Short mmCIF file of N, CA, C and O in Angstrom, two decimals:
data_model
loop_
_atom_site.label_atom_id
_atom_site.label_comp_id
_atom_site.label_asym_id
_atom_site.label_seq_id
_atom_site.Cartn_x
_atom_site.Cartn_y
_atom_site.Cartn_z
N MET A 1 -32.18 -1.08 33.34
CA MET A 1 -31.85 -2.28 32.62
C MET A 1 -30.55 -2.86 33.19
O MET A 1 -29.58 -2.14 33.37
N ALA A 2 -30.54 -4.15 33.44
CA ALA A 2 -29.37 -4.81 34.05
C ALA A 2 -28.25 -4.95 33.03
O ALA A 2 -28.49 -5.23 31.86
N LYS A 3 -27.03 -4.71 33.52
CA LYS A 3 -25.86 -4.89 32.65
C LYS A 3 -25.60 -6.37 32.47
O LYS A 3 -25.70 -7.15 33.41
N LYS A 4 -25.24 -6.73 31.26
CA LYS A 4 -24.90 -8.11 30.95
C LYS A 4 -23.44 -8.34 31.28
O LYS A 4 -22.59 -7.54 30.95
N LYS A 5 -23.17 -9.44 32.00
CA LYS A 5 -21.79 -9.79 32.33
C LYS A 5 -21.07 -10.25 31.07
O LYS A 5 -21.62 -11.02 30.29
N PRO A 6 -19.81 -9.82 30.88
CA PRO A 6 -19.05 -10.33 29.75
C PRO A 6 -18.80 -11.84 29.92
O PRO A 6 -18.64 -12.33 31.03
N ALA A 7 -18.82 -12.55 28.81
CA ALA A 7 -18.59 -13.99 28.85
C ALA A 7 -17.18 -14.27 29.35
O ALA A 7 -16.22 -13.62 28.96
N GLN A 8 -17.08 -15.24 30.25
CA GLN A 8 -15.78 -15.64 30.77
C GLN A 8 -15.16 -16.68 29.85
O GLN A 8 -15.85 -17.53 29.31
N LYS A 9 -13.87 -16.57 29.72
CA LYS A 9 -13.13 -17.56 28.93
C LYS A 9 -13.14 -18.88 29.70
O LYS A 9 -12.90 -18.92 30.90
N GLU A 10 -13.45 -19.98 29.00
CA GLU A 10 -13.42 -21.29 29.65
C GLU A 10 -11.99 -21.68 29.95
O GLU A 10 -11.09 -21.45 29.15
N THR A 11 -11.78 -22.26 31.12
CA THR A 11 -10.45 -22.72 31.48
C THR A 11 -10.52 -24.15 32.00
O THR A 11 -11.55 -24.59 32.49
N MET A 12 -9.43 -24.86 31.86
CA MET A 12 -9.29 -26.15 32.50
C MET A 12 -8.65 -25.89 33.85
O MET A 12 -7.70 -25.12 33.94
N PHE A 13 -9.14 -26.54 34.86
CA PHE A 13 -8.63 -26.25 36.18
C PHE A 13 -7.52 -27.19 36.62
O PHE A 13 -6.57 -26.76 37.24
N THR A 14 -7.63 -28.46 36.32
CA THR A 14 -6.59 -29.42 36.69
C THR A 14 -6.47 -30.45 35.58
O THR A 14 -7.46 -30.94 35.07
N LEU A 15 -5.24 -30.76 35.23
CA LEU A 15 -4.96 -31.76 34.20
C LEU A 15 -4.34 -32.98 34.87
O LEU A 15 -3.36 -32.86 35.60
N ARG A 16 -4.92 -34.14 34.63
CA ARG A 16 -4.33 -35.40 35.08
C ARG A 16 -3.99 -36.23 33.86
O ARG A 16 -4.82 -36.46 33.00
N VAL A 17 -2.74 -36.65 33.77
CA VAL A 17 -2.30 -37.57 32.72
C VAL A 17 -2.20 -38.93 33.40
O VAL A 17 -1.44 -39.08 34.37
N ALA A 18 -2.97 -39.89 32.93
CA ALA A 18 -3.01 -41.21 33.55
C ALA A 18 -2.59 -42.26 32.53
O ALA A 18 -3.00 -42.20 31.38
N ARG A 19 -1.78 -43.20 33.01
CA ARG A 19 -1.41 -44.32 32.13
C ARG A 19 -1.05 -45.54 32.97
O ARG A 19 -0.62 -45.43 34.11
N PRO A 20 -1.22 -46.71 32.37
CA PRO A 20 -0.89 -47.94 33.07
C PRO A 20 0.59 -48.26 32.99
O PRO A 20 1.31 -47.72 32.14
N THR A 21 1.03 -49.13 33.87
CA THR A 21 2.42 -49.56 33.88
C THR A 21 2.52 -50.98 34.41
O THR A 21 1.68 -51.41 35.21
N ASP A 22 3.51 -51.70 33.95
CA ASP A 22 3.84 -53.01 34.50
C ASP A 22 4.93 -52.89 35.56
O ASP A 22 5.32 -53.89 36.17
N ASN A 23 5.45 -51.69 35.75
CA ASN A 23 6.62 -51.45 36.61
C ASN A 23 6.35 -50.35 37.62
O ASN A 23 7.11 -49.39 37.71
N LEU A 24 5.29 -50.47 38.39
CA LEU A 24 4.88 -49.38 39.28
C LEU A 24 5.99 -48.91 40.23
O LEU A 24 6.25 -47.71 40.30
N PRO A 25 6.70 -49.80 40.93
CA PRO A 25 7.75 -49.30 41.84
C PRO A 25 8.85 -48.52 41.12
O PRO A 25 9.30 -47.48 41.61
N GLU A 26 9.28 -49.00 39.94
CA GLU A 26 10.33 -48.32 39.20
C GLU A 26 9.85 -46.98 38.64
O GLU A 26 10.59 -46.00 38.62
N VAL A 27 8.60 -46.94 38.19
CA VAL A 27 8.04 -45.70 37.66
C VAL A 27 7.90 -44.66 38.77
O VAL A 27 8.20 -43.48 38.57
N ILE A 28 7.47 -45.09 39.94
CA ILE A 28 7.38 -44.17 41.09
C ILE A 28 8.75 -43.58 41.38
O ILE A 28 8.89 -42.36 41.54
N LYS A 29 9.77 -44.42 41.42
CA LYS A 29 11.14 -43.94 41.70
C LYS A 29 11.58 -42.91 40.65
O LYS A 29 12.17 -41.87 41.00
N PHE A 30 11.31 -43.18 39.38
CA PHE A 30 11.71 -42.28 38.30
C PHE A 30 11.07 -40.89 38.46
O PHE A 30 11.77 -39.87 38.41
N TYR A 31 9.76 -40.86 38.64
CA TYR A 31 9.05 -39.58 38.68
C TYR A 31 9.13 -38.89 40.05
O TYR A 31 9.14 -37.66 40.11
N ARG A 32 9.22 -39.67 41.12
CA ARG A 32 9.33 -39.06 42.46
C ARG A 32 10.77 -38.66 42.76
O ARG A 32 11.05 -37.49 43.02
N ASP A 33 11.69 -39.62 42.70
CA ASP A 33 13.06 -39.35 43.10
C ASP A 33 13.83 -38.62 42.00
O ASP A 33 14.52 -37.64 42.27
N GLY A 34 13.72 -39.11 40.76
CA GLY A 34 14.45 -38.51 39.66
C GLY A 34 13.90 -37.15 39.26
O GLY A 34 14.62 -36.15 39.23
N LEU A 35 12.61 -37.09 38.96
CA LEU A 35 12.01 -35.84 38.50
C LEU A 35 11.69 -34.89 39.65
O LEU A 35 11.63 -33.69 39.47
N GLY A 36 11.50 -35.44 40.84
CA GLY A 36 11.27 -34.58 42.00
C GLY A 36 9.81 -34.29 42.29
O GLY A 36 9.51 -33.36 43.05
N LEU A 37 8.89 -35.08 41.73
CA LEU A 37 7.48 -34.89 42.04
C LEU A 37 7.16 -35.50 43.39
O LEU A 37 7.87 -36.37 43.88
N GLU A 38 6.07 -35.06 43.99
CA GLU A 38 5.63 -35.57 45.29
C GLU A 38 4.53 -36.60 45.09
O GLU A 38 3.73 -36.47 44.17
N VAL A 39 4.47 -37.58 45.98
CA VAL A 39 3.34 -38.51 45.99
C VAL A 39 2.17 -37.77 46.62
O VAL A 39 2.23 -37.41 47.81
N LEU A 40 1.14 -37.50 45.83
CA LEU A 40 -0.03 -36.79 46.33
C LEU A 40 -1.06 -37.76 46.89
O LEU A 40 -1.82 -37.41 47.80
N SER A 41 -1.09 -38.97 46.32
CA SER A 41 -2.03 -39.99 46.76
C SER A 41 -1.57 -41.33 46.20
O SER A 41 -0.84 -41.38 45.22
N SER A 42 -2.02 -42.39 46.84
CA SER A 42 -1.74 -43.73 46.32
C SER A 42 -2.88 -44.64 46.76
O SER A 42 -3.63 -44.32 47.69
N PHE A 43 -3.00 -45.77 46.08
CA PHE A 43 -4.06 -46.72 46.42
C PHE A 43 -3.60 -48.12 46.06
O PHE A 43 -2.73 -48.30 45.21
N ALA A 44 -4.18 -49.10 46.73
CA ALA A 44 -3.85 -50.50 46.48
C ALA A 44 -5.14 -51.32 46.56
O ALA A 44 -5.98 -51.09 47.43
N GLY A 45 -5.28 -52.25 45.63
CA GLY A 45 -6.42 -53.15 45.63
C GLY A 45 -7.75 -52.51 45.33
O GLY A 45 -8.80 -53.04 45.69
N HIS A 46 -7.76 -51.37 44.68
CA HIS A 46 -9.01 -50.70 44.31
C HIS A 46 -9.52 -51.32 43.01
O HIS A 46 -9.00 -51.02 41.94
N ASN A 47 -10.47 -52.25 43.11
CA ASN A 47 -10.97 -52.98 41.93
C ASN A 47 -9.83 -53.64 41.17
O ASN A 47 -9.80 -53.60 39.94
N ASP A 48 -8.89 -54.22 41.89
CA ASP A 48 -7.71 -54.90 41.34
C ASP A 48 -6.65 -53.94 40.79
O ASP A 48 -5.74 -54.36 40.10
N PHE A 49 -6.76 -52.66 41.06
CA PHE A 49 -5.79 -51.67 40.62
C PHE A 49 -4.97 -51.16 41.80
O PHE A 49 -5.52 -50.90 42.88
N ASP A 50 -3.67 -51.01 41.56
CA ASP A 50 -2.78 -50.29 42.47
C ASP A 50 -2.34 -49.05 41.72
O ASP A 50 -2.23 -49.07 40.48
N GLY A 51 -2.07 -47.98 42.43
CA GLY A 51 -1.64 -46.79 41.71
C GLY A 51 -1.10 -45.70 42.60
O GLY A 51 -1.13 -45.78 43.83
N VAL A 52 -0.61 -44.68 41.91
CA VAL A 52 -0.03 -43.52 42.59
C VAL A 52 -0.34 -42.28 41.76
O VAL A 52 -0.44 -42.35 40.54
N ILE A 53 -0.53 -41.17 42.46
CA ILE A 53 -0.72 -39.87 41.82
C ILE A 53 0.42 -38.99 42.29
O ILE A 53 0.63 -38.82 43.49
N LEU A 54 1.17 -38.47 41.33
CA LEU A 54 2.35 -37.64 41.62
C LEU A 54 2.16 -36.25 41.03
O LEU A 54 1.53 -36.08 39.99
N GLY A 55 2.74 -35.28 41.68
CA GLY A 55 2.68 -33.90 41.19
C GLY A 55 3.37 -32.99 42.19
O GLY A 55 4.26 -33.41 42.94
N ARG A 56 2.92 -31.77 42.20
CA ARG A 56 3.38 -30.79 43.19
C ARG A 56 2.13 -30.18 43.82
O ARG A 56 1.22 -29.77 43.09
N LYS A 57 2.07 -30.17 45.13
CA LYS A 57 0.91 -29.61 45.81
C LYS A 57 0.62 -28.21 45.28
O LYS A 57 1.52 -27.39 45.18
N GLY A 58 -0.63 -27.99 44.92
CA GLY A 58 -1.04 -26.68 44.43
C GLY A 58 -0.86 -26.47 42.94
O GLY A 58 -1.33 -25.47 42.41
N SER A 59 -0.19 -27.38 42.26
CA SER A 59 0.00 -27.24 40.81
C SER A 59 -1.23 -27.79 40.08
O SER A 59 -1.87 -28.73 40.56
N PRO A 60 -1.55 -27.23 38.92
CA PRO A 60 -2.76 -27.65 38.20
C PRO A 60 -2.57 -28.88 37.32
O PRO A 60 -3.29 -29.08 36.36
N TYR A 61 -1.60 -29.71 37.64
CA TYR A 61 -1.39 -30.94 36.89
C TYR A 61 -0.89 -32.02 37.83
O TYR A 61 -0.31 -31.74 38.87
N HIS A 62 -1.16 -33.25 37.45
CA HIS A 62 -0.55 -34.38 38.15
C HIS A 62 -0.56 -35.59 37.23
O HIS A 62 -1.25 -35.62 36.22
N LEU A 63 0.27 -36.56 37.58
CA LEU A 63 0.42 -37.78 36.81
C LEU A 63 -0.10 -38.94 37.64
O LEU A 63 0.16 -39.02 38.83
N GLU A 64 -0.83 -39.84 36.99
CA GLU A 64 -1.33 -41.03 37.66
C GLU A 64 -0.79 -42.26 36.93
O GLU A 64 -0.87 -42.36 35.71
N PHE A 65 -0.23 -43.17 37.70
CA PHE A 65 0.26 -44.43 37.16
C PHE A 65 -0.47 -45.56 37.86
O PHE A 65 -0.57 -45.56 39.10
N THR A 66 -1.00 -46.50 37.08
CA THR A 66 -1.77 -47.58 37.64
C THR A 66 -1.27 -48.92 37.12
O THR A 66 -0.67 -49.01 36.05
N HIS A 67 -1.53 -49.95 37.92
CA HIS A 67 -1.26 -51.32 37.50
C HIS A 67 -2.45 -52.18 37.89
O HIS A 67 -2.86 -52.18 39.06
N LYS A 68 -3.01 -52.87 36.89
CA LYS A 68 -4.11 -53.81 37.17
C LYS A 68 -3.48 -55.18 37.40
O LYS A 68 -2.77 -55.70 36.54
N ARG A 69 -3.74 -55.73 38.55
CA ARG A 69 -3.18 -57.03 38.92
C ARG A 69 -3.56 -58.09 37.89
O ARG A 69 -4.72 -58.19 37.48
N GLY A 70 -2.53 -58.85 37.45
CA GLY A 70 -2.75 -59.93 36.50
C GLY A 70 -2.89 -59.49 35.06
O GLY A 70 -3.24 -60.28 34.18
N HIS A 71 -2.59 -58.21 34.77
CA HIS A 71 -2.73 -57.68 33.41
C HIS A 71 -1.42 -57.04 32.97
O HIS A 71 -0.82 -56.29 33.72
N GLU A 72 -0.99 -57.34 31.74
CA GLU A 72 0.23 -56.74 31.19
C GLU A 72 -0.12 -55.67 30.18
O GLU A 72 -0.98 -55.87 29.33
N VAL A 73 0.57 -54.53 30.25
CA VAL A 73 0.31 -53.44 29.30
C VAL A 73 1.46 -53.24 28.32
O VAL A 73 1.28 -52.63 27.27
N GLY A 74 2.65 -53.69 28.65
CA GLY A 74 3.78 -53.57 27.73
C GLY A 74 4.45 -52.21 27.76
O GLY A 74 4.19 -51.37 28.63
N LYS A 75 5.32 -52.01 26.79
CA LYS A 75 6.15 -50.80 26.70
C LYS A 75 5.46 -49.69 25.90
O LYS A 75 4.45 -49.92 25.24
N ALA A 76 6.07 -48.53 25.92
CA ALA A 76 5.60 -47.38 25.14
C ALA A 76 5.58 -47.76 23.66
O ALA A 76 6.48 -48.45 23.19
N PRO A 77 4.57 -47.32 22.91
CA PRO A 77 4.49 -47.70 21.50
C PRO A 77 5.55 -47.06 20.60
O PRO A 77 5.83 -47.57 19.53
N SER A 78 6.16 -45.97 21.04
CA SER A 78 7.24 -45.35 20.27
C SER A 78 8.11 -44.52 21.20
O SER A 78 7.74 -44.25 22.33
N GLN A 79 9.26 -44.09 20.68
CA GLN A 79 10.16 -43.25 21.47
C GLN A 79 9.73 -41.79 21.46
O GLN A 79 10.39 -40.95 22.08
N ASP A 80 8.64 -41.48 20.79
CA ASP A 80 8.19 -40.10 20.71
C ASP A 80 6.98 -39.84 21.61
O ASP A 80 6.25 -38.89 21.41
N ASN A 81 6.77 -40.68 22.62
CA ASN A 81 5.74 -40.45 23.64
C ASN A 81 6.41 -39.64 24.74
O ASN A 81 7.21 -40.18 25.51
N LEU A 82 6.08 -38.36 24.81
CA LEU A 82 6.82 -37.44 25.68
C LEU A 82 5.92 -36.66 26.63
O LEU A 82 4.79 -36.30 26.28
N LEU A 83 6.46 -36.37 27.79
CA LEU A 83 5.97 -35.30 28.63
C LEU A 83 7.10 -34.28 28.64
O LEU A 83 8.25 -34.62 28.92
N VAL A 84 6.78 -33.04 28.33
CA VAL A 84 7.80 -31.99 28.24
C VAL A 84 7.60 -31.01 29.40
O VAL A 84 6.50 -30.49 29.60
N PHE A 85 8.67 -30.79 30.14
CA PHE A 85 8.67 -29.83 31.23
C PHE A 85 9.58 -28.68 30.83
O PHE A 85 10.78 -28.87 30.64
N TYR A 86 9.01 -27.50 30.67
CA TYR A 86 9.78 -26.30 30.33
C TYR A 86 10.30 -25.69 31.62
O TYR A 86 9.53 -25.35 32.52
N ILE A 87 11.62 -25.56 31.70
CA ILE A 87 12.28 -25.01 32.88
C ILE A 87 13.18 -23.87 32.39
O ILE A 87 14.35 -24.09 32.05
N PRO A 88 12.66 -22.64 32.32
CA PRO A 88 13.43 -21.55 31.71
C PRO A 88 14.65 -21.09 32.51
O PRO A 88 15.62 -20.63 31.93
N ASP A 89 14.61 -21.23 33.82
CA ASP A 89 15.74 -20.80 34.64
C ASP A 89 16.87 -21.83 34.52
O ASP A 89 16.69 -23.02 34.85
N GLU A 90 18.05 -21.39 34.07
CA GLU A 90 19.14 -22.32 33.80
C GLU A 90 19.61 -23.05 35.06
O GLU A 90 19.91 -24.25 35.01
N ALA A 91 19.65 -22.38 36.19
CA ALA A 91 20.09 -23.04 37.43
C ALA A 91 19.09 -24.12 37.84
O ALA A 91 19.50 -25.22 38.24
N GLN A 92 17.80 -23.85 37.74
CA GLN A 92 16.79 -24.84 38.08
C GLN A 92 16.82 -26.01 37.10
O GLN A 92 16.67 -27.17 37.49
N TRP A 93 17.03 -25.71 35.83
CA TRP A 93 17.12 -26.75 34.80
C TRP A 93 18.32 -27.66 35.08
O TRP A 93 18.20 -28.88 35.08
N SER A 94 19.49 -27.06 35.34
CA SER A 94 20.69 -27.84 35.65
C SER A 94 20.49 -28.69 36.89
O SER A 94 20.93 -29.85 36.94
N SER A 95 19.83 -28.14 37.88
CA SER A 95 19.54 -28.88 39.10
C SER A 95 18.65 -30.08 38.82
O SER A 95 18.86 -31.17 39.37
N ALA A 96 17.66 -29.91 37.96
CA ALA A 96 16.76 -31.01 37.60
C ALA A 96 17.51 -32.11 36.86
O ALA A 96 17.31 -33.30 37.12
N ILE A 97 18.42 -31.73 35.96
CA ILE A 97 19.24 -32.71 35.23
C ILE A 97 20.14 -33.45 36.22
O ILE A 97 20.24 -34.69 36.17
N ASP A 98 20.77 -32.71 37.12
CA ASP A 98 21.65 -33.32 38.12
C ASP A 98 20.90 -34.29 39.02
O ASP A 98 21.41 -35.37 39.35
N ARG A 99 19.68 -33.94 39.42
CA ARG A 99 18.88 -34.82 40.27
C ARG A 99 18.58 -36.13 39.54
O ARG A 99 18.69 -37.22 40.11
N MET A 100 18.21 -36.05 38.26
CA MET A 100 17.96 -37.28 37.48
C MET A 100 19.21 -38.16 37.48
O MET A 100 19.13 -39.36 37.72
N ARG A 101 20.35 -37.55 37.22
CA ARG A 101 21.61 -38.30 37.15
C ARG A 101 21.98 -38.90 38.51
O ARG A 101 22.46 -40.03 38.57
N ARG A 102 21.79 -38.14 39.58
CA ARG A 102 22.10 -38.65 40.93
C ARG A 102 21.30 -39.90 41.25
O ARG A 102 21.73 -40.75 42.02
N HIS A 103 20.13 -40.01 40.66
CA HIS A 103 19.28 -41.17 40.91
C HIS A 103 19.46 -42.27 39.86
O HIS A 103 18.68 -43.21 39.80
N GLY A 104 20.50 -42.11 39.03
CA GLY A 104 20.85 -43.18 38.11
C GLY A 104 20.24 -43.10 36.72
O GLY A 104 20.33 -44.05 35.96
N TYR A 105 19.65 -41.96 36.37
CA TYR A 105 19.03 -41.80 35.06
C TYR A 105 19.90 -40.91 34.19
O TYR A 105 20.18 -39.76 34.55
N GLU A 106 20.33 -41.45 33.07
CA GLU A 106 21.16 -40.70 32.14
C GLU A 106 20.32 -40.26 30.93
O GLU A 106 19.41 -40.98 30.51
N PRO A 107 20.63 -39.10 30.36
CA PRO A 107 19.89 -38.66 29.18
C PRO A 107 20.04 -39.65 28.03
O PRO A 107 21.07 -40.33 27.91
N VAL A 108 19.01 -39.74 27.22
CA VAL A 108 19.02 -40.56 26.00
C VAL A 108 18.85 -39.61 24.81
O VAL A 108 18.36 -38.50 24.95
N LYS A 109 19.30 -40.08 23.65
CA LYS A 109 19.13 -39.28 22.44
C LYS A 109 17.64 -39.22 22.10
O LYS A 109 16.95 -40.23 22.12
N SER A 110 17.17 -38.02 21.80
CA SER A 110 15.77 -37.84 21.45
C SER A 110 15.46 -38.45 20.10
O SER A 110 16.28 -38.40 19.19
N TYR A 111 14.26 -38.98 19.99
CA TYR A 111 13.77 -39.48 18.70
C TYR A 111 13.68 -38.31 17.71
O TYR A 111 14.10 -38.40 16.57
N ASN A 112 13.15 -37.19 18.18
CA ASN A 112 13.08 -35.95 17.39
C ASN A 112 14.23 -35.06 17.85
O ASN A 112 14.24 -34.59 18.98
N PRO A 113 15.22 -34.83 16.99
CA PRO A 113 16.42 -34.10 17.41
C PRO A 113 16.15 -32.67 17.90
O PRO A 113 16.99 -32.09 18.58
N TRP A 114 14.98 -32.12 17.59
CA TRP A 114 14.67 -30.76 18.05
C TRP A 114 14.75 -30.69 19.58
O TRP A 114 15.20 -29.68 20.14
N TRP A 115 14.35 -31.77 20.28
CA TRP A 115 14.34 -31.75 21.74
C TRP A 115 15.74 -31.74 22.34
O TRP A 115 15.92 -31.36 23.50
N ASP A 116 16.74 -32.18 21.56
CA ASP A 116 18.12 -32.17 22.07
C ASP A 116 18.73 -30.77 22.06
O ASP A 116 19.76 -30.55 22.69
N ASP A 117 18.11 -29.84 21.36
CA ASP A 117 18.57 -28.46 21.31
C ASP A 117 17.97 -27.69 22.47
O ASP A 117 16.86 -27.19 22.39
N GLY A 118 18.66 -27.66 23.58
CA GLY A 118 18.17 -26.96 24.76
C GLY A 118 17.43 -27.86 25.73
O GLY A 118 16.86 -27.38 26.70
N GLY A 119 17.44 -29.16 25.48
CA GLY A 119 16.73 -30.06 26.38
C GLY A 119 17.50 -31.35 26.59
O GLY A 119 18.46 -31.65 25.88
N ARG A 120 17.06 -32.10 27.58
CA ARG A 120 17.60 -33.42 27.85
C ARG A 120 16.41 -34.37 28.00
O ARG A 120 15.43 -34.05 28.66
N THR A 121 16.52 -35.53 27.37
CA THR A 121 15.45 -36.52 27.38
C THR A 121 15.86 -37.70 28.26
O THR A 121 17.00 -38.15 28.21
N PHE A 122 14.91 -38.18 29.06
CA PHE A 122 15.13 -39.33 29.94
C PHE A 122 14.00 -40.34 29.71
O PHE A 122 12.87 -39.94 29.42
N GLU A 123 14.32 -41.62 29.86
CA GLU A 123 13.34 -42.67 29.59
C GLU A 123 13.04 -43.45 30.87
O GLU A 123 13.95 -43.85 31.59
N ASP A 124 11.74 -43.67 31.15
CA ASP A 124 11.37 -44.43 32.33
C ASP A 124 11.38 -45.93 32.05
O ASP A 124 11.69 -46.37 30.93
N ALA A 125 11.04 -46.73 33.04
CA ALA A 125 11.12 -48.19 32.93
C ALA A 125 10.18 -48.77 31.88
O ALA A 125 10.38 -49.89 31.42
N ASP A 126 9.17 -48.02 31.47
CA ASP A 126 8.22 -48.47 30.46
C ASP A 126 8.57 -47.98 29.06
O ASP A 126 7.85 -48.26 28.11
N GLY A 127 9.65 -47.20 28.94
CA GLY A 127 10.03 -46.67 27.64
C GLY A 127 9.38 -45.33 27.31
O GLY A 127 9.59 -44.78 26.23
N TYR A 128 8.57 -44.79 28.23
CA TYR A 128 8.01 -43.45 28.02
C TYR A 128 9.08 -42.44 28.40
O TYR A 128 9.93 -42.70 29.24
N ARG A 129 9.01 -41.28 27.78
CA ARG A 129 10.09 -40.31 27.96
C ARG A 129 9.59 -38.98 28.48
O ARG A 129 8.46 -38.58 28.23
N ILE A 130 10.49 -38.32 29.20
CA ILE A 130 10.27 -36.93 29.60
C ILE A 130 11.39 -36.09 28.98
O ILE A 130 12.49 -36.58 28.76
N VAL A 131 11.07 -34.85 28.70
CA VAL A 131 12.07 -33.89 28.24
C VAL A 131 12.10 -32.76 29.25
O VAL A 131 11.06 -32.21 29.61
N LEU A 132 13.29 -32.45 29.73
CA LEU A 132 13.50 -31.27 30.56
C LEU A 132 14.10 -30.23 29.64
O LEU A 132 15.23 -30.38 29.17
N HIS A 133 13.31 -29.22 29.31
CA HIS A 133 13.69 -28.26 28.27
C HIS A 133 14.00 -26.92 28.89
O HIS A 133 13.19 -26.35 29.62
N ASN A 134 15.18 -26.39 28.59
CA ASN A 134 15.64 -25.13 29.16
C ASN A 134 15.18 -23.95 28.29
O ASN A 134 15.98 -23.18 27.79
N LYS A 135 13.87 -23.86 28.13
CA LYS A 135 13.26 -22.75 27.39
C LYS A 135 11.95 -22.40 28.07
O LYS A 135 11.41 -23.18 28.83
N ARG A 136 11.45 -21.24 27.74
CA ARG A 136 10.15 -20.79 28.26
C ARG A 136 9.09 -21.07 27.20
O ARG A 136 9.30 -20.87 26.02
N TRP A 137 7.95 -21.59 27.65
CA TRP A 137 6.81 -21.75 26.75
C TRP A 137 5.95 -20.50 26.93
O TRP A 137 5.42 -20.26 28.02
N ASP A 138 5.84 -19.71 25.90
CA ASP A 138 5.12 -18.43 26.05
C ASP A 138 4.09 -18.21 24.96
O ASP A 138 3.75 -17.08 24.65
N LYS A 139 3.59 -19.24 24.39
CA LYS A 139 2.58 -19.08 23.33
C LYS A 139 1.20 -19.12 23.89
O LYS A 139 0.90 -19.70 24.88
#
């Protein structure tokens, strides 16, 4: 009698967070230069869309920013729209904060004060925010 294979846990292999922007060049600068992500791909004039995909080669996540020509999307709907990056190593965290500042981005007060305890929040040209948090996510 053949042995039955144990069921494998389902996993997500790659996560892409995609959102539109009216400020594509400024958003690219924020996430590439300030945050330190790499341009993995970009496109122009694809069905009236221009865009960029940023991340780190080999990482299971990336961010996509698009702009549809002739269309306005506006600002973030609230100050609590966040991408949180957990950076447990203090030297790496400090380096990430310094890189943001070197590129002209200063921390802003978090909408939710919990993020200010061990983290720094930065806002992009569209009003969306990232948190660089000096803690480990281990749940």
